[in-house]
């Protein structure tokens, strides 16, 4: 049977700032907030067509305590919110591992899945043993002294329970293992011997199986997609997800399916809309590299200036995911062309319905009531959002015609026909902006805008 999952999310305590306010007296207040978040998640997932989601931050003590209180377990590692059985949850977290490489600190975000609260409690003891400050940070840092220590510690986590799964998160973004903060060539440059235990990697919003097809080392890995949502807002949750083939809905089956390449397909956020797709520097940039509100630049890999240097501020550009995929492909001594890639896994690209409505209605605030009303109306007719992308255009038109605004229907028509682009594309931490009725070529972008004269470089 098919099970639709989103295995990387965050709790209300992610980000650190709220977490710092936590005191025992605030427990009731925090619990209220947490339950509200879980209830909203429970309502949102069915609208997206997602059956199961990760809890996020499952080792964060206050969150663990609340989850233990409000969850009902079916004894197979699957949890439900008491009194509400729409959405299933599994215990999941994201940890930041760091290690000095080339005299700088290399960062990699890593997702872990846990089968039981007991395994989570043992994991927390390990964090204590390593001296990790995890009580004030929902996404803690595990600082390692050497690459050998990275392997050793991940083995220690995996040794807690054979069903714990490790999944490098958003691998191509600056905070992912292949990200640009320090350019590695192979997974083992970070993970060492524990690379053998890595079966699954997360594509991240700015990449999908086609772009990752540029990297030979990933040919035999399983790729999954998750929302990495930091809030329960409709436009954040379920932006990406994975459809797995499982024999039963239980935690062990889910992990078995991940380890045995039983991904039916992934649903991908359009990479061009992702925050780190192209290489560039955004406007209003603070240090390092200062730009005012008229200065920005972004480039496809073939147009990136020499040395990755910004033509405006002369600092290093933020390297986009597209460029990193090309670079790693070359570093692994195989130069593949994005146009020739035949992805090894099925996937569909799904422009989020909220983004389409926001563009069609010209309403920028994606949490606006008017957009939510449009969204709910469409879903009430068609079914969950994922169905919209499976149905042929004619069927969508038949079902929605006369029932929703013509402007909205026309926007859906354009997206389903592929008649859209992003202007600009996502770069340097900014999401791409959807533009309907035009097609773009992300392989030939070379934009530098500056109303003040560019600084002259003397040769
Ligand atoms: Zn992350
Ligand atoms: Zn710059």
Short mmCIF file of C-alpha atoms and ligand atoms in Angstrom, two decimals:
data_model
loop_
_atom_site.label_atom_id
_atom_site.label_comp_id
_atom_site.label_asym_id
_atom_site.label_seq_id
_atom_site.Cartn_x
_atom_site.Cartn_y
_atom_site.Cartn_z
CA UNK A 1 0.00 0.00 0.00
CA UNK A 2 1.01 3.61 -0.53
CA UNK A 3 1.85 5.78 2.46
CA UNK A 4 2.43 9.51 1.94
CA UNK A 5 4.98 10.88 4.40
CA UNK A 6 6.74 14.09 5.37
CA UNK A 7 9.70 13.01 7.49
CA UNK A 8 11.28 16.35 8.35
CA UNK A 9 9.40 19.04 10.26
CA UNK A 10 9.99 21.19 13.33
CA UNK A 11 8.14 21.88 16.56
CA UNK A 12 7.00 25.25 17.88
CA UNK A 13 10.30 25.37 19.77
CA UNK A 14 12.63 25.31 16.77
CA UNK A 15 14.72 28.38 16.15
CA UNK A 16 16.02 28.88 19.68
CA UNK A 17 14.39 32.16 20.64
CA UNK A 18 11.16 30.72 22.03
CA UNK A 19 13.14 27.93 23.61
CA UNK A 20 15.15 30.39 25.68
CA UNK A 21 11.99 31.58 27.41
CA UNK A 22 11.21 28.14 28.74
CA UNK A 23 10.93 27.84 32.49
CA UNK A 24 9.00 25.27 34.52
CA UNK A 25 6.32 27.88 35.30
CA UNK A 26 5.73 28.31 31.62
CA UNK A 27 5.01 24.64 31.11
CA UNK A 28 1.23 25.06 30.90
CA UNK A 29 1.54 27.95 28.48
CA UNK A 30 4.02 26.02 26.33
CA UNK A 31 1.86 22.94 26.37
CA UNK A 32 -1.09 24.97 25.11
CA UNK A 33 1.03 26.35 22.27
CA UNK A 34 2.35 22.90 21.41
CA UNK A 35 -1.08 21.29 21.35
CA UNK A 36 -2.36 24.11 19.12
CA UNK A 37 0.51 23.41 16.71
CA UNK A 38 -0.21 19.67 16.69
CA UNK A 39 -3.93 20.23 16.20
CA UNK A 40 -3.26 22.56 13.26
CA UNK A 41 -0.87 19.99 11.78
CA UNK A 42 -3.53 17.36 12.21
CA UNK A 43 -5.99 19.49 10.24
CA UNK A 44 -3.53 20.56 7.54
CA UNK A 45 -2.05 17.20 6.56
CA UNK A 46 -5.29 15.77 5.12
CA UNK A 47 -5.65 18.91 2.94
CA UNK A 48 -2.24 18.11 1.48
CA UNK A 49 -2.92 14.40 1.11
CA UNK A 50 -0.20 13.47 3.64
CA UNK A 51 -0.78 10.52 6.00
CA UNK A 52 2.21 10.77 8.32
CA UNK A 53 4.56 13.51 9.51
CA UNK A 54 7.65 13.74 11.70
CA UNK A 55 7.24 15.47 15.07
CA UNK A 56 10.44 17.49 14.69
CA UNK A 57 12.79 18.20 17.63
CA UNK A 58 11.78 14.98 19.40
CA UNK A 59 14.73 15.08 21.88
CA UNK A 60 13.98 18.63 23.05
CA UNK A 61 12.99 17.92 26.64
CA UNK A 62 9.93 20.11 27.00
CA UNK A 63 8.61 18.98 23.62
CA UNK A 64 9.33 15.30 24.43
CA UNK A 65 7.44 15.66 27.72
CA UNK A 66 4.45 17.25 25.98
CA UNK A 67 4.45 14.61 23.23
CA UNK A 68 4.54 11.83 25.84
CA UNK A 69 1.51 13.42 27.47
CA UNK A 70 -0.66 14.11 24.43
CA UNK A 71 0.23 11.24 22.10
CA UNK A 72 -1.52 7.91 21.84
CA UNK A 73 0.75 5.15 20.53
CA UNK A 74 -0.40 2.18 18.51
CA UNK A 75 2.62 0.18 19.83
CA UNK A 76 4.31 0.09 16.42
CA UNK A 77 6.14 3.42 16.61
CA UNK A 78 3.22 5.35 15.13
CA UNK A 79 1.59 8.06 17.25
CA UNK A 80 -1.66 10.00 17.12
CA UNK A 81 -2.91 13.10 18.82
CA UNK A 82 -5.35 12.03 21.51
CA UNK A 83 -8.93 12.23 20.25
CA UNK A 84 -7.92 12.93 16.68
CA UNK A 85 -6.75 10.21 14.34
CA UNK A 86 -6.46 11.97 10.98
CA UNK A 87 -2.69 12.28 10.96
CA UNK A 88 -0.04 9.86 12.11
CA UNK A 89 3.22 11.04 13.67
CA UNK A 90 6.65 9.48 14.12
CA UNK A 91 9.47 10.66 16.38
CA UNK A 92 11.95 12.71 14.37
CA UNK A 93 14.56 15.40 14.85
CA UNK A 94 17.23 17.39 13.01
CA UNK A 95 20.69 17.78 14.54
CA UNK A 96 23.52 20.02 13.32
CA UNK A 97 26.89 18.28 13.16
CA UNK A 98 30.01 20.39 12.77
CA UNK A 99 33.65 19.44 12.18
CA UNK A 100 36.74 21.48 11.35
CA UNK A 101 37.71 20.99 7.71
CA UNK A 102 40.23 23.22 5.92
CA UNK A 103 40.55 25.21 9.17
CA UNK A 104 36.89 26.20 9.10
CA UNK A 105 33.76 24.71 10.59
CA UNK A 106 31.90 22.47 8.17
CA UNK A 107 28.19 22.16 8.97
CA UNK A 108 25.76 19.44 8.00
CA UNK A 109 22.13 19.21 9.08
CA UNK A 110 21.07 15.61 9.69
CA UNK A 111 17.61 14.14 10.27
CA UNK A 112 17.15 11.17 12.62
CA UNK A 113 14.07 8.97 12.95
CA UNK A 114 13.39 7.11 16.20
CA UNK A 115 11.16 4.06 16.82
CA UNK A 116 10.37 4.72 20.52
CA UNK A 117 10.47 7.34 23.26
CA UNK A 118 12.97 5.09 25.05
CA UNK A 119 15.41 5.41 22.15
CA UNK A 120 14.91 9.20 22.19
CA UNK A 121 15.68 9.31 25.93
CA UNK A 122 18.88 7.30 25.41
CA UNK A 123 19.83 9.65 22.57
CA UNK A 124 19.40 12.60 24.94
CA UNK A 125 21.71 10.89 27.45
CA UNK A 126 24.30 10.60 24.67
CA UNK A 127 24.01 14.34 24.00
CA UNK A 128 24.62 14.94 27.71
CA UNK A 129 27.66 12.65 27.62
CA UNK A 130 29.07 14.62 24.66
CA UNK A 131 28.46 17.92 26.47
CA UNK A 132 25.95 19.11 23.84
CA UNK A 133 23.83 22.07 24.94
CA UNK A 134 20.46 20.68 24.00
CA UNK A 135 18.24 22.05 26.76
CA UNK A 136 17.99 25.51 25.21
CA UNK A 137 18.09 24.60 21.56
CA UNK A 138 15.53 22.47 19.77
CA UNK A 139 18.00 21.87 16.94
CA UNK A 140 21.28 21.42 18.83
CA UNK A 141 24.85 21.45 17.57
CA UNK A 142 27.05 18.39 17.96
CA UNK A 143 30.55 19.79 17.65
CA UNK A 144 33.06 17.16 16.58
CA UNK A 145 36.84 17.55 16.69
CA UNK A 146 37.55 15.32 13.70
CA UNK A 147 35.81 13.54 10.88
CA UNK A 148 36.46 10.21 12.72
CA UNK A 149 34.48 11.61 15.62
CA UNK A 150 31.53 12.36 13.30
CA UNK A 151 31.43 8.68 12.25
CA UNK A 152 31.90 7.45 15.79
CA UNK A 153 29.09 9.56 17.17
CA UNK A 154 26.63 8.69 14.42
CA UNK A 155 27.45 4.99 14.96
CA UNK A 156 26.74 5.51 18.66
CA UNK A 157 23.33 6.94 17.83
CA UNK A 158 22.54 4.13 15.39
CA UNK A 159 23.64 1.56 17.99
CA UNK A 160 20.85 2.68 20.35
CA UNK A 161 18.29 0.82 18.23
CA UNK A 162 18.63 -0.93 14.84
CA UNK A 163 15.54 0.91 13.62
CA UNK A 164 16.98 4.42 14.01
CA UNK A 165 17.49 5.95 10.58
CA UNK A 166 19.96 8.70 9.65
CA UNK A 167 19.11 10.99 6.74
CA UNK A 168 21.40 13.87 5.67
CA UNK A 169 19.05 16.86 5.30
CA UNK A 170 18.70 19.26 2.34
CA UNK A 171 22.09 18.04 1.15
CA UNK A 172 22.79 20.77 -1.43
CA UNK A 173 21.93 23.92 0.52
CA UNK A 174 24.68 25.88 2.32
CA UNK A 175 23.79 24.02 5.56
CA UNK A 176 23.74 20.59 3.93
CA UNK A 177 26.65 18.15 3.59
CA UNK A 178 27.31 19.09 -0.06
CA UNK A 179 26.59 22.78 0.58
CA UNK A 180 28.92 25.57 -0.37
CA UNK A 181 30.22 26.67 3.04
CA UNK A 182 33.05 24.20 2.55
CA UNK A 183 32.98 22.37 -0.76
CA UNK A 184 33.27 18.61 -0.25
CA UNK A 185 33.55 16.13 -3.10
CA UNK A 186 32.14 12.96 -1.55
CA UNK A 187 29.77 12.06 1.27
CA UNK A 188 32.63 10.22 2.99
CA UNK A 189 34.61 13.50 3.25
CA UNK A 190 32.18 14.36 6.05
CA UNK A 191 30.71 11.06 7.22
CA UNK A 192 33.75 8.78 6.89
CA UNK A 193 33.01 5.11 7.52
CA UNK A 194 29.41 5.68 8.63
CA UNK A 195 28.64 6.57 5.00
CA UNK A 196 27.91 2.84 4.58
CA UNK A 197 24.90 3.28 6.89
CA UNK A 198 23.43 6.15 4.88
CA UNK A 199 20.70 4.75 2.67
CA UNK A 200 18.55 7.81 2.20
CA UNK A 201 19.20 11.49 1.51
CA UNK A 202 16.86 14.46 1.48
CA UNK A 203 16.73 16.48 -1.77
CA UNK A 204 15.81 19.81 -0.14
CA UNK A 205 13.56 22.45 -1.67
CA UNK A 206 16.12 23.71 -4.21
CA UNK A 207 16.93 20.33 -5.75
CA UNK A 208 15.09 17.27 -7.06
CA UNK A 209 16.08 13.86 -8.50
CA UNK A 210 16.84 15.43 -11.88
CA UNK A 211 19.39 17.93 -10.49
CA UNK A 212 20.82 15.33 -8.11
CA UNK A 213 21.22 13.06 -11.15
CA UNK A 214 24.26 15.24 -11.94
CA UNK A 215 26.09 13.57 -9.01
CA UNK A 216 27.32 10.01 -9.77
CA UNK A 217 27.68 9.05 -6.09
CA UNK A 218 23.94 9.46 -5.57
CA UNK A 219 22.95 7.06 -8.36
CA UNK A 220 22.36 4.21 -5.93
CA UNK A 221 20.95 6.17 -3.01
CA UNK A 222 17.30 6.66 -2.14
CA UNK A 223 16.15 10.26 -2.37
CA UNK A 224 13.26 11.57 -0.33
CA UNK A 225 11.54 14.92 -0.04
CA UNK A 226 10.19 16.61 3.06
CA UNK A 227 8.78 20.02 3.88
CA UNK A 228 11.29 20.99 6.63
CA UNK A 229 8.41 23.19 7.83
CA UNK A 230 9.19 25.48 10.75
CA UNK A 231 5.53 26.44 11.19
CA UNK A 232 2.13 24.85 10.76
CA UNK A 233 1.11 27.42 8.11
CA UNK A 234 -0.51 25.93 5.01
CA UNK A 235 2.18 27.23 2.64
CA UNK A 236 4.99 25.72 4.71
CA UNK A 237 3.71 22.28 5.66
CA UNK A 238 3.77 19.54 3.07
CA UNK A 239 5.61 21.62 0.44
CA UNK A 240 7.43 18.44 -0.46
CA UNK A 241 6.72 14.87 0.51
CA UNK A 242 7.37 11.25 -0.35
CA UNK A 243 5.08 8.39 -1.32
CA UNK A 244 6.38 5.07 0.02
CA UNK A 245 5.31 1.53 -0.64
CA UNK A 246 4.76 -0.22 2.70
CA UNK A 247 3.09 -3.50 3.59
CA UNK A 248 1.75 -2.20 6.92
CA UNK A 249 1.52 1.22 8.49
CA UNK A 250 4.10 0.80 11.20
CA UNK A 251 7.43 2.42 11.94
CA UNK A 252 9.54 -0.67 11.16
CA UNK A 253 7.87 -1.05 7.76
CA UNK A 254 8.44 2.57 6.94
CA UNK A 255 12.16 2.26 7.70
CA UNK A 256 12.33 -1.03 5.79
CA UNK A 257 10.76 0.68 2.81
CA UNK A 258 13.29 3.56 2.97
CA UNK A 259 16.21 1.12 3.21
CA UNK A 260 14.96 -0.96 0.30
CA UNK A 261 14.29 1.82 -2.21
CA UNK A 262 10.53 1.49 -2.06
CA UNK A 263 9.88 5.11 -2.94
CA UNK A 264 6.93 5.21 -5.36
CA UNK A 265 7.59 8.87 -6.13
CA UNK A 266 8.50 12.14 -4.47
CA UNK A 267 6.58 15.36 -4.79
CA UNK A 268 9.02 18.19 -5.30
CA UNK A 269 8.81 21.90 -4.71
CA UNK A 270 10.04 23.46 -7.99
CA UNK A 271 13.85 23.75 -7.50
CA UNK A 272 13.80 27.12 -9.28
CA UNK A 273 11.58 28.46 -6.49
CA UNK A 274 13.86 27.15 -3.73
CA UNK A 275 15.82 29.69 -1.69
CA UNK A 276 19.24 28.50 -2.87
CA UNK A 277 18.69 27.54 -6.51
CA UNK A 278 20.93 29.99 -8.39
CA UNK A 279 24.22 31.56 -7.32
CA UNK A 280 24.06 35.22 -6.35
CA UNK A 281 23.77 38.04 -3.84
CA UNK A 282 20.36 39.44 -2.94
CA UNK A 283 19.37 43.07 -2.46
CA UNK A 284 19.62 44.69 1.00
CA UNK A 285 22.35 42.30 1.92
CA UNK A 286 24.11 42.82 5.23
CA UNK A 287 27.61 41.54 5.89
CA UNK A 288 29.54 39.74 4.51
CA UNK A 289 29.07 41.67 1.28
CA UNK A 290 26.89 44.76 1.52
CA UNK A 291 24.21 45.60 -1.04
CA UNK A 292 21.63 48.38 -0.95
CA UNK A 293 18.05 47.80 -2.08
CA UNK A 294 18.88 48.36 -5.77
CA UNK A 295 21.84 45.98 -5.90
CA UNK A 296 21.52 42.29 -6.64
CA UNK A 297 22.90 39.64 -8.97
CA UNK A 298 22.22 36.02 -9.83
CA UNK A 299 23.66 33.54 -12.27
CA UNK A 300 23.23 30.09 -13.82
CA UNK A 301 26.36 27.94 -13.41
CA UNK A 302 27.77 28.82 -16.86
CA UNK A 303 27.60 32.57 -16.10
CA UNK A 304 28.97 32.63 -12.55
CA UNK A 305 31.84 35.21 -12.38
CA UNK A 306 35.37 33.89 -11.97
CA UNK A 307 36.25 32.76 -8.46
CA UNK A 308 32.56 33.02 -7.42
CA UNK A 309 33.12 36.72 -6.71
CA UNK A 310 30.22 39.18 -6.62
CA UNK A 311 30.59 41.93 -9.27
CA UNK A 312 28.90 44.40 -6.89
CA UNK A 313 30.49 43.93 -3.45
CA UNK A 314 33.45 41.74 -4.45
CA UNK A 315 32.75 39.19 -1.73
CA UNK A 316 32.14 35.47 -2.33
CA UNK A 317 28.73 34.79 -3.81
CA UNK A 318 26.27 32.42 -2.14
CA UNK A 319 26.68 29.34 -4.29
CA UNK A 320 23.39 27.95 -5.54
CA UNK A 321 22.33 24.33 -5.55
CA UNK A 322 22.44 24.12 -9.35
CA UNK A 323 26.09 25.19 -9.40
CA UNK A 324 26.99 22.80 -6.54
CA UNK A 325 25.40 19.86 -8.41
CA UNK A 326 27.48 20.69 -11.50
CA UNK A 327 30.68 21.15 -9.44
CA UNK A 328 30.33 17.90 -7.50
CA UNK A 329 29.55 16.00 -10.70
CA UNK A 330 32.82 17.30 -12.15
CA UNK A 331 34.72 16.60 -8.90
CA UNK A 332 33.48 13.00 -9.09
CA UNK A 333 35.01 12.99 -12.57
CA UNK A 334 31.88 12.82 -14.59
CA UNK A 335 30.54 15.84 -16.38
CA UNK A 336 26.84 15.25 -16.92
CA UNK A 337 24.43 17.61 -18.65
CA UNK A 338 21.21 18.50 -16.84
CA UNK A 339 19.31 18.10 -20.13
CA UNK A 340 20.45 14.48 -20.50
CA UNK A 341 19.66 13.33 -16.97
CA UNK A 342 17.18 10.47 -16.77
CA UNK A 343 16.26 10.44 -13.08
CA UNK A 344 16.38 7.05 -11.41
CA UNK A 345 13.36 7.82 -9.24
CA UNK A 346 9.91 8.99 -10.19
CA UNK A 347 8.94 12.44 -9.04
CA UNK A 348 6.47 15.20 -9.78
CA UNK A 349 7.04 18.91 -9.40
CA UNK A 350 4.25 20.66 -7.58
CA UNK A 351 3.98 24.42 -7.45
CA UNK A 352 2.27 24.93 -4.08
CA UNK A 353 -1.41 25.78 -4.57
CA UNK A 354 -1.10 28.69 -2.11
CA UNK A 355 1.67 30.20 -4.28
CA UNK A 356 -0.53 29.91 -7.39
CA UNK A 357 -3.44 31.58 -5.58
CA UNK A 358 -1.17 34.31 -4.22
CA UNK A 359 0.06 35.13 -7.75
CA UNK A 360 -3.39 34.81 -9.37
CA UNK A 361 -5.01 37.08 -6.77
CA UNK A 362 -1.99 39.35 -6.40
CA UNK A 363 -2.13 38.88 -2.62
CA UNK A 364 1.40 38.72 -1.25
CA UNK A 365 0.62 37.55 2.30
CA UNK A 366 0.35 33.81 1.89
CA UNK A 367 -1.55 33.37 5.14
CA UNK A 368 -4.31 35.80 3.97
CA UNK A 369 -7.87 34.64 4.75
CA UNK A 370 -8.97 35.15 1.12
CA UNK A 371 -6.29 32.72 -0.12
CA UNK A 372 -7.17 30.15 2.54
CA UNK A 373 -10.83 30.36 1.49
CA UNK A 374 -9.91 29.76 -2.18
CA UNK A 375 -7.66 26.89 -1.12
CA UNK A 376 -10.29 25.17 0.99
CA UNK A 377 -12.91 25.56 -1.72
CA UNK A 378 -10.70 23.88 -4.34
CA UNK A 379 -9.75 21.06 -1.98
CA UNK A 380 -13.40 20.51 -1.04
CA UNK A 381 -14.20 19.91 -4.73
CA UNK A 382 -11.08 18.13 -6.02
CA UNK A 383 -9.82 16.39 -2.88
CA UNK A 384 -6.39 16.85 -1.26
CA UNK A 385 -3.88 19.16 -2.95
CA UNK A 386 -1.77 16.30 -4.29
CA UNK A 387 -4.75 15.08 -6.37
CA UNK A 388 -4.70 18.36 -8.29
CA UNK A 389 -1.31 17.38 -9.74
CA UNK A 390 -2.29 13.83 -10.59
CA UNK A 391 -5.47 14.69 -12.52
CA UNK A 392 -5.28 15.65 -16.19
CA UNK A 393 -6.04 19.31 -16.95
CA UNK A 394 -9.36 18.49 -18.63
CA UNK A 395 -10.59 16.73 -15.52
CA UNK A 396 -9.52 19.65 -13.29
CA UNK A 397 -11.37 22.05 -15.60
CA UNK A 398 -14.50 19.89 -15.61
CA UNK A 399 -14.58 19.68 -11.85
CA UNK A 400 -13.81 23.31 -11.06
CA UNK A 401 -15.39 25.22 -13.94
CA UNK A 402 -18.18 27.53 -12.76
CA UNK A 403 -17.41 26.75 -9.13
CA UNK A 404 -14.29 28.85 -8.64
CA UNK A 405 -13.24 32.24 -9.91
CA UNK A 406 -12.13 32.21 -13.58
CA UNK A 407 -8.87 34.03 -12.67
CA UNK A 408 -7.94 31.19 -10.33
CA UNK A 409 -8.93 28.49 -12.81
CA UNK A 410 -6.88 30.18 -15.51
CA UNK A 411 -3.85 30.29 -13.18
CA UNK A 412 -4.20 26.55 -12.51
CA UNK A 413 -4.48 25.95 -16.25
CA UNK A 414 -1.23 27.85 -16.93
CA UNK A 415 0.68 25.94 -14.24
CA UNK A 416 -0.60 22.55 -15.38
CA UNK A 417 0.41 23.41 -18.96
CA UNK A 418 3.91 24.32 -17.75
CA UNK A 419 3.36 27.91 -18.83
CA UNK A 420 5.11 29.57 -15.89
CA UNK A 421 8.50 30.57 -14.60
CA UNK A 422 9.99 32.29 -11.57
CA UNK A 423 11.11 35.87 -11.68
CA UNK A 424 13.46 36.11 -10.07
CA UNK A 425 14.49 32.51 -9.52
CA UNK A 426 15.35 31.57 -5.92
CA UNK A 427 18.86 32.66 -4.85
CA UNK A 428 20.86 33.70 -1.76
CA UNK A 429 18.16 32.73 0.73
CA UNK A 430 15.20 34.27 -1.14
CA UNK A 431 12.38 32.18 -2.55
CA UNK A 432 11.67 32.50 -6.27
CA UNK A 433 8.56 34.48 -7.27
CA UNK A 434 6.04 32.67 -9.44
CA UNK A 435 5.22 34.33 -12.75
CA UNK A 436 2.37 32.95 -14.82
CA UNK A 437 2.02 32.90 -18.61
CA UNK A 438 5.76 33.02 -19.36
CA UNK A 439 8.40 30.37 -19.76
CA UNK A 440 11.98 30.87 -18.60
CA UNK A 441 15.35 29.26 -19.13
CA UNK A 442 17.11 28.74 -15.82
CA UNK A 443 20.23 27.58 -17.66
CA UNK A 444 20.95 30.98 -19.17
CA UNK A 445 20.60 33.55 -16.40
CA UNK A 446 23.13 36.33 -16.05
CA UNK A 447 21.73 39.26 -14.09
CA UNK A 448 23.62 42.05 -12.35
CA UNK A 449 21.62 45.09 -11.22
CA UNK A 450 23.04 48.09 -9.49
CA UNK A 451 21.78 51.67 -9.72
CA UNK A 452 25.04 52.93 -8.21
CA UNK A 453 28.14 52.44 -10.39
CA UNK A 454 29.94 49.16 -9.85
CA UNK A 455 33.21 49.42 -7.96
CA UNK A 456 36.10 49.33 -10.37
CA UNK A 457 38.57 46.54 -9.95
CA UNK A 458 42.11 47.57 -10.86
CA UNK A 459 44.16 45.07 -12.79
ZN1 LIG B 1 18.05 21.96 8.32
ZN1 LIG B 2 27.63 41.06 -3.41
#
